[in-house]
Short mmCIF file of C-alpha atoms in Angstrom, two decimals:
data_model
loop_
_atom_site.label_atom_id
_atom_site.label_comp_id
_atom_site.label_asym_id
_atom_site.label_seq_id
_atom_site.Cartn_x
_atom_site.Cartn_y
_atom_site.Cartn_z
CA MET A 20 3.80 -15.35 27.53
CA GLU A 21 3.06 -18.72 25.91
CA ALA A 22 0.09 -19.21 28.24
CA ILE A 23 -1.26 -15.79 27.28
CA GLN A 24 -0.88 -16.54 23.58
CA ASN A 25 -2.65 -19.89 24.00
CA PHE A 26 -5.48 -18.17 25.85
CA LEU A 27 -5.81 -15.53 23.14
CA LYS A 28 -5.87 -18.22 20.47
CA THR A 29 -8.62 -20.22 22.17
CA GLN A 30 -10.62 -17.13 23.13
CA TYR A 31 -9.87 -15.36 19.85
CA LYS A 32 -13.42 -14.22 19.05
CA GLU A 33 -14.16 -12.92 22.53
CA VAL A 34 -10.83 -11.07 22.77
CA SER A 35 -11.24 -9.64 19.27
CA ILE A 36 -14.73 -8.33 20.03
CA ALA A 37 -13.60 -6.74 23.28
CA ALA A 38 -10.54 -5.19 21.66
CA LEU A 39 -12.55 -3.92 18.71
CA CYS A 40 -15.00 -2.28 21.10
CA ILE A 41 -12.13 -0.55 22.90
CA VAL A 42 -10.47 0.53 19.65
CA GLY A 43 -13.83 1.69 18.30
CA ALA A 44 -14.52 3.76 21.41
CA VAL A 45 -11.08 5.38 21.20
CA LEU A 46 -11.59 6.20 17.53
CA VAL A 47 -15.01 7.72 18.21
CA ILE A 48 -13.58 9.90 20.97
CA LYS A 49 -10.76 11.03 18.69
CA ARG A 50 -13.16 11.84 15.88
CA LEU A 51 -15.35 13.84 18.23
CA LYS A 52 -12.38 15.97 19.13
CA LYS A 53 -11.67 18.76 16.69
CA ARG A 54 -8.68 17.90 14.53
CA GLU A 55 -5.77 20.16 15.31
CA LYS A 56 -4.94 22.24 12.27
CA LYS A 57 -1.27 22.69 11.50
CA ASN A 58 0.24 25.50 9.52
CA TYR A 59 1.75 24.00 6.40
CA PRO A 60 3.64 25.79 3.61
CA PRO A 61 1.20 27.31 1.06
CA ASN A 62 0.68 25.74 -2.37
CA THR A 63 2.22 22.48 -1.16
CA ILE A 64 0.69 19.01 -1.25
CA ILE A 65 0.67 17.51 2.26
CA HIS A 66 0.77 13.74 1.90
CA HIS A 67 -0.66 12.09 5.01
CA GLN A 68 0.39 8.46 5.41
CA VAL A 69 1.45 5.87 7.98
CA GLY A 70 5.07 5.66 9.09
CA ARG A 71 7.92 4.39 6.94
CA GLY A 72 8.18 0.66 6.30
CA PRO A 73 11.08 -1.69 7.13
CA TYR A 74 12.25 -2.37 3.57
CA ALA A 75 9.89 -0.27 1.40
CA PRO A 76 8.94 3.38 2.05
CA SER A 77 5.54 2.38 3.43
CA GLN A 78 3.63 -0.63 4.68
CA SER A 79 0.77 0.58 2.49
CA PRO A 80 1.08 0.19 -1.30
CA PHE A 81 -1.29 3.14 -1.74
CA ALA A 82 1.10 5.46 0.09
CA VAL A 83 3.95 4.24 -2.15
CA LYS A 84 1.69 4.74 -5.17
CA LEU A 85 0.84 8.33 -4.28
CA GLU A 86 4.36 9.34 -3.30
CA THR A 87 5.76 7.79 -6.48
CA TYR A 88 3.25 9.84 -8.47
CA LEU A 89 4.22 13.02 -6.58
CA ARG A 90 7.85 12.37 -7.45
CA MET A 91 7.03 11.70 -11.10
CA ALA A 92 4.85 14.81 -11.34
CA LYS A 93 7.52 16.94 -9.61
CA VAL A 94 5.03 19.00 -7.63
CA PRO A 95 5.90 20.59 -4.26
CA PHE A 96 4.96 18.15 -1.48
CA MET A 97 5.85 17.07 2.01
CA ASN A 98 5.06 13.91 3.94
CA GLU A 99 3.18 13.84 7.23
CA HIS A 100 3.41 10.43 8.91
CA ASP A 101 0.37 10.75 11.12
CA SER A 102 -2.34 8.58 9.54
CA GLU A 103 -2.46 6.02 12.32
CA THR A 104 -4.24 8.63 14.44
CA ASN A 105 -5.27 11.11 11.73
CA ARG A 106 -7.19 9.35 8.97
CA SER A 107 -9.10 10.99 6.16
CA SER A 108 -12.84 11.72 6.17
CA LYS A 109 -13.31 8.34 4.44
CA GLY A 110 -11.21 6.50 6.99
CA LYS A 111 -8.33 6.15 4.53
CA PHE A 112 -4.71 6.02 5.70
CA THR A 113 -3.43 7.72 2.54
CA TRP A 114 -4.78 11.19 1.80
CA ILE A 115 -3.71 14.73 0.99
CA GLU A 116 -4.52 18.29 1.83
CA TYR A 117 -3.71 21.38 -0.19
CA ASN A 118 -4.17 24.90 1.16
CA GLY A 119 -6.65 23.51 3.67
CA GLN A 120 -8.62 21.39 1.18
CA GLU A 121 -8.67 17.66 1.98
CA VAL A 122 -8.88 14.83 -0.56
CA ALA A 123 -9.16 11.12 0.34
CA ASP A 124 -8.29 7.99 -1.69
CA SER A 125 -5.05 7.77 -3.68
CA GLU A 126 -6.76 7.81 -7.09
CA PHE A 127 -8.89 10.86 -6.29
CA CYS A 128 -5.78 12.53 -4.86
CA ILE A 129 -4.00 12.03 -8.19
CA GLN A 130 -6.96 13.39 -10.13
CA PHE A 131 -7.06 16.45 -7.87
CA ILE A 132 -3.34 17.11 -8.32
CA ASN A 133 -3.60 16.66 -12.10
CA LYS A 134 -6.34 19.27 -12.25
CA THR A 135 -4.78 21.69 -9.76
CA PHE A 136 -1.30 21.70 -11.31
CA CYS A 137 -2.37 21.02 -14.93
CA ILE A 138 -0.40 17.78 -15.06
CA ASP A 139 -0.86 14.94 -17.54
CA LEU A 140 1.70 12.16 -17.23
CA ASP A 141 -0.09 10.24 -19.98
CA LYS A 142 -0.10 12.98 -22.62
CA ASN A 143 2.34 11.12 -24.88
CA PHE A 144 0.22 7.97 -25.03
CA SER A 145 -2.67 7.11 -27.34
CA GLY A 146 -6.24 6.80 -26.12
CA GLU A 147 -6.00 3.02 -26.47
CA GLU A 148 -2.81 2.89 -24.41
CA ILE A 149 -4.32 5.11 -21.70
CA ALA A 150 -7.41 2.88 -21.55
CA ALA A 151 -5.19 -0.21 -21.21
CA GLY A 152 -3.30 1.55 -18.44
CA ARG A 153 -6.51 2.30 -16.59
CA ALA A 154 -7.52 -1.38 -16.79
CA ILE A 155 -4.12 -2.39 -15.41
CA GLN A 156 -4.42 0.11 -12.57
CA ARG A 157 -7.87 -1.19 -11.63
CA MET A 158 -6.65 -4.80 -11.66
CA VAL A 159 -3.73 -3.95 -9.39
CA ASP A 160 -5.54 -1.64 -6.94
CA GLU A 161 -8.85 -3.49 -6.70
CA HIS A 162 -7.90 -7.13 -7.26
CA LEU A 163 -4.23 -8.07 -6.92
CA TYR A 164 -4.01 -5.98 -3.74
CA TRP A 165 -6.67 -8.08 -1.99
CA THR A 166 -5.01 -11.39 -2.92
CA LEU A 167 -1.76 -10.09 -1.41
CA ALA A 168 -3.56 -8.91 1.73
CA LEU A 169 -5.14 -12.35 2.18
CA GLN A 170 -1.87 -14.19 1.61
CA ARG A 171 0.06 -11.90 3.92
CA TRP A 172 -2.37 -11.61 6.83
CA VAL A 173 -4.66 -14.66 6.68
CA PHE A 174 -3.39 -17.65 4.69
CA ASP A 175 0.34 -17.50 5.29
CA PRO A 176 1.04 -15.44 8.43
CA LYS A 177 3.78 -17.80 9.63
CA ASN A 178 5.88 -17.22 6.52
CA GLY A 179 4.29 -13.90 5.64
CA ILE A 180 3.47 -10.97 7.88
CA ASN A 181 4.03 -12.76 11.20
CA SER A 182 7.69 -13.46 10.42
CA GLY A 183 8.15 -9.72 9.88
CA ARG A 184 5.71 -8.58 12.56
CA LYS A 185 8.39 -7.33 14.96
CA ARG A 186 10.18 -5.54 12.14
CA LEU A 187 6.90 -3.85 11.26
CA GLY A 188 6.38 -2.91 14.89
CA VAL A 189 2.97 -4.61 15.00
CA PRO A 190 1.94 -5.93 18.47
CA TRP A 191 0.60 -9.48 18.49
CA LEU A 192 -2.94 -8.48 19.50
CA VAL A 193 -3.04 -5.75 16.84
CA PHE A 194 -1.91 -8.38 14.32
CA LEU A 195 -4.93 -10.52 15.25
CA LEU A 196 -7.29 -7.55 14.92
CA VAL A 197 -5.91 -6.56 11.53
CA ARG A 198 -6.10 -10.16 10.38
CA ASN A 199 -9.76 -10.34 11.38
CA ASN A 200 -10.47 -7.04 9.64
CA ILE A 201 -8.79 -8.25 6.44
CA LYS A 202 -10.97 -11.37 6.54
CA LYS A 203 -14.12 -9.25 6.74
CA GLN A 204 -13.04 -6.78 4.05
CA THR A 205 -11.97 -9.44 1.56
CA TYR A 206 -15.13 -11.44 2.14
CA ALA A 207 -17.23 -8.35 1.40
CA GLN A 208 -15.07 -7.57 -1.64
CA GLY A 209 -15.43 -11.14 -2.92
CA VAL A 210 -11.87 -12.47 -3.13
CA GLY A 211 -12.07 -13.59 0.49
CA ARG A 212 -14.82 -16.07 -0.35
CA HIS A 213 -12.33 -18.26 -2.22
CA THR A 214 -10.08 -20.99 -0.84
CA GLU A 215 -6.39 -20.34 -0.29
CA LYS A 216 -5.53 -22.38 -3.39
CA GLU A 217 -7.99 -20.39 -5.49
CA VAL A 218 -6.70 -17.05 -4.19
CA MET A 219 -3.10 -18.00 -4.98
CA GLN A 220 -4.21 -19.06 -8.46
CA VAL A 221 -5.85 -15.67 -8.97
CA MET A 222 -2.72 -13.88 -7.70
CA GLU A 223 -0.52 -15.80 -10.10
CA GLU A 224 -2.86 -15.03 -12.98
CA ASP A 225 -2.66 -11.31 -12.19
CA LEU A 226 1.14 -11.37 -11.92
CA GLN A 227 1.40 -13.38 -15.12
CA THR A 228 -0.84 -10.84 -16.86
CA LEU A 229 1.37 -7.98 -15.68
CA SER A 230 4.46 -9.84 -16.86
CA LYS A 231 3.02 -10.43 -20.33
CA LEU A 232 1.78 -6.84 -20.65
CA LEU A 233 5.18 -5.50 -19.62
CA GLY A 234 7.12 -7.83 -21.89
CA LYS A 235 10.47 -6.25 -22.78
CA LYS A 236 9.27 -2.65 -22.37
CA LYS A 237 10.96 -0.31 -19.92
CA TYR A 238 7.65 0.70 -18.34
CA MET A 239 4.11 -0.67 -18.46
CA LEU A 240 2.96 1.41 -21.45
CA GLY A 241 6.25 1.89 -23.27
CA GLU A 242 9.59 3.63 -22.95
CA HIS A 243 8.20 6.44 -20.78
CA ALA A 244 6.70 6.12 -17.30
CA SER A 245 2.96 6.72 -16.94
CA GLN A 246 0.44 7.15 -14.17
CA THR A 247 -0.20 3.40 -14.39
CA ASP A 248 3.35 2.65 -13.26
CA CYS A 249 2.64 4.26 -9.89
CA SER A 250 0.06 1.59 -9.03
CA VAL A 251 2.03 -1.33 -10.48
CA PHE A 252 5.29 -0.38 -8.80
CA ALA A 253 3.54 0.21 -5.47
CA ILE A 254 2.01 -3.25 -5.21
CA LEU A 255 5.11 -5.00 -6.56
CA SER A 256 7.27 -3.14 -4.04
CA GLN A 257 5.39 -4.91 -1.24
CA ILE A 258 6.21 -8.32 -2.74
CA HIS A 259 9.72 -7.47 -3.91
CA TRP A 260 11.01 -5.97 -0.65
CA GLN A 261 8.42 -6.57 2.05
CA ASP A 262 6.92 -10.04 1.65
CA PHE A 263 9.23 -11.67 4.24
CA GLY A 264 9.52 -14.88 2.22
CA GLY A 265 5.80 -15.60 1.96
CA ALA A 266 4.00 -17.48 -0.82
CA ALA A 267 3.57 -14.33 -2.93
CA LYS A 268 7.36 -14.01 -3.26
CA LYS A 269 7.63 -17.54 -4.61
CA VAL A 270 5.05 -16.78 -7.31
CA TYR A 271 6.64 -13.40 -8.07
CA LYS A 272 10.05 -14.97 -8.70
CA LYS A 273 8.61 -16.77 -11.73
CA TYR A 274 8.51 -13.44 -13.60
CA PRO A 275 12.01 -11.91 -13.67
CA ASN A 276 10.91 -9.02 -15.91
CA LEU A 277 8.67 -7.78 -13.08
CA SER A 278 11.60 -7.88 -10.67
CA ALA A 279 13.82 -5.95 -13.10
CA TYR A 280 11.01 -3.43 -13.67
CA THR A 281 10.59 -2.87 -9.93
CA GLU A 282 14.31 -2.21 -9.47
CA ARG A 283 14.24 0.13 -12.46
CA MET A 284 11.38 2.17 -11.03
CA LYS A 285 13.18 2.44 -7.70
CA GLU A 286 16.37 3.70 -9.33
CA GLU A 287 14.49 6.22 -11.47
CA PHE A 288 12.11 7.76 -8.93
CA TRP A 289 13.49 6.81 -5.50
CA PRO A 290 17.20 7.68 -5.48
CA ASP A 291 16.82 8.34 -1.73
CA TRP A 292 15.18 4.94 -1.08
CA ASP A 293 17.55 3.99 1.76
CA ASP A 294 16.65 7.21 3.58
CA CYS A 295 12.94 6.31 3.36
CA ILE A 296 13.06 2.91 5.10
CA THR A 297 13.68 1.81 8.67
CA ARG A 298 16.04 -1.02 7.68
CA GLY A 299 14.01 -3.70 9.34
CA GLY A 300 12.83 -1.48 12.17
CA THR A 301 16.39 -0.87 13.40
CA ARG A 302 16.17 2.92 13.06
CA LYS A 303 13.92 5.85 12.29
CA ALA A 304 13.92 6.63 8.58
CA PRO A 305 15.78 9.93 7.94
CA LYS A 306 13.12 11.09 5.45
#
């Protein structure tokens, strides 16, 4: 096994290219096949996502974000853990369908649900507060997320994702492929062009900003939860429960109000949390 790992490390590029070609061919074949339509209950949001995570309900913060929103909005929904082989039209792992209509991307899913069910979780906030919430959401989804992805998969795999790889059920070769993909995505996004030290500085600045904005409030915008809290809780859940002792956790521990906030959100909207995790990959999550 050690000899194989050494070979894969030295021939990393060649193996990655070959594997990507195989994976790409499989994906093309699957996409060419007509997606099998299932009969779901009418007037119910079907939340497609990857399987449950070891210590948080999903390995994807965007799945946690969307399911937290669905719980806050109290709309009829059911989870379908099939996204590893059944992605959205945009290639997203987290997407929904409603009475046969498909919507991709967590933020567009939320907008669709708001419109369909006439829901406004931010109705009690001022225009200024809602605008601040939108800025926070964008920072978390489009910036902090990428710093965490880099830390977890690229810069600190030994103390990050690799230490929890078996608990996540990620084969070693798949880990290398995902790592390479994260490198490409973050480079195109921009954050991946920075050094590890610079990325960790940016991550700490984002976490510090969240901590200062939260202050002593119960939720990000005040005493009542808002749509913004779905995004913030989702990304913090990955650090709080699923960072496996990586560098992000060390930075996160500097801001105890964020930790208390994350626990508070869990207690409020995820009373069945333990039924939605695999407990380190030792079982299938009951829900």
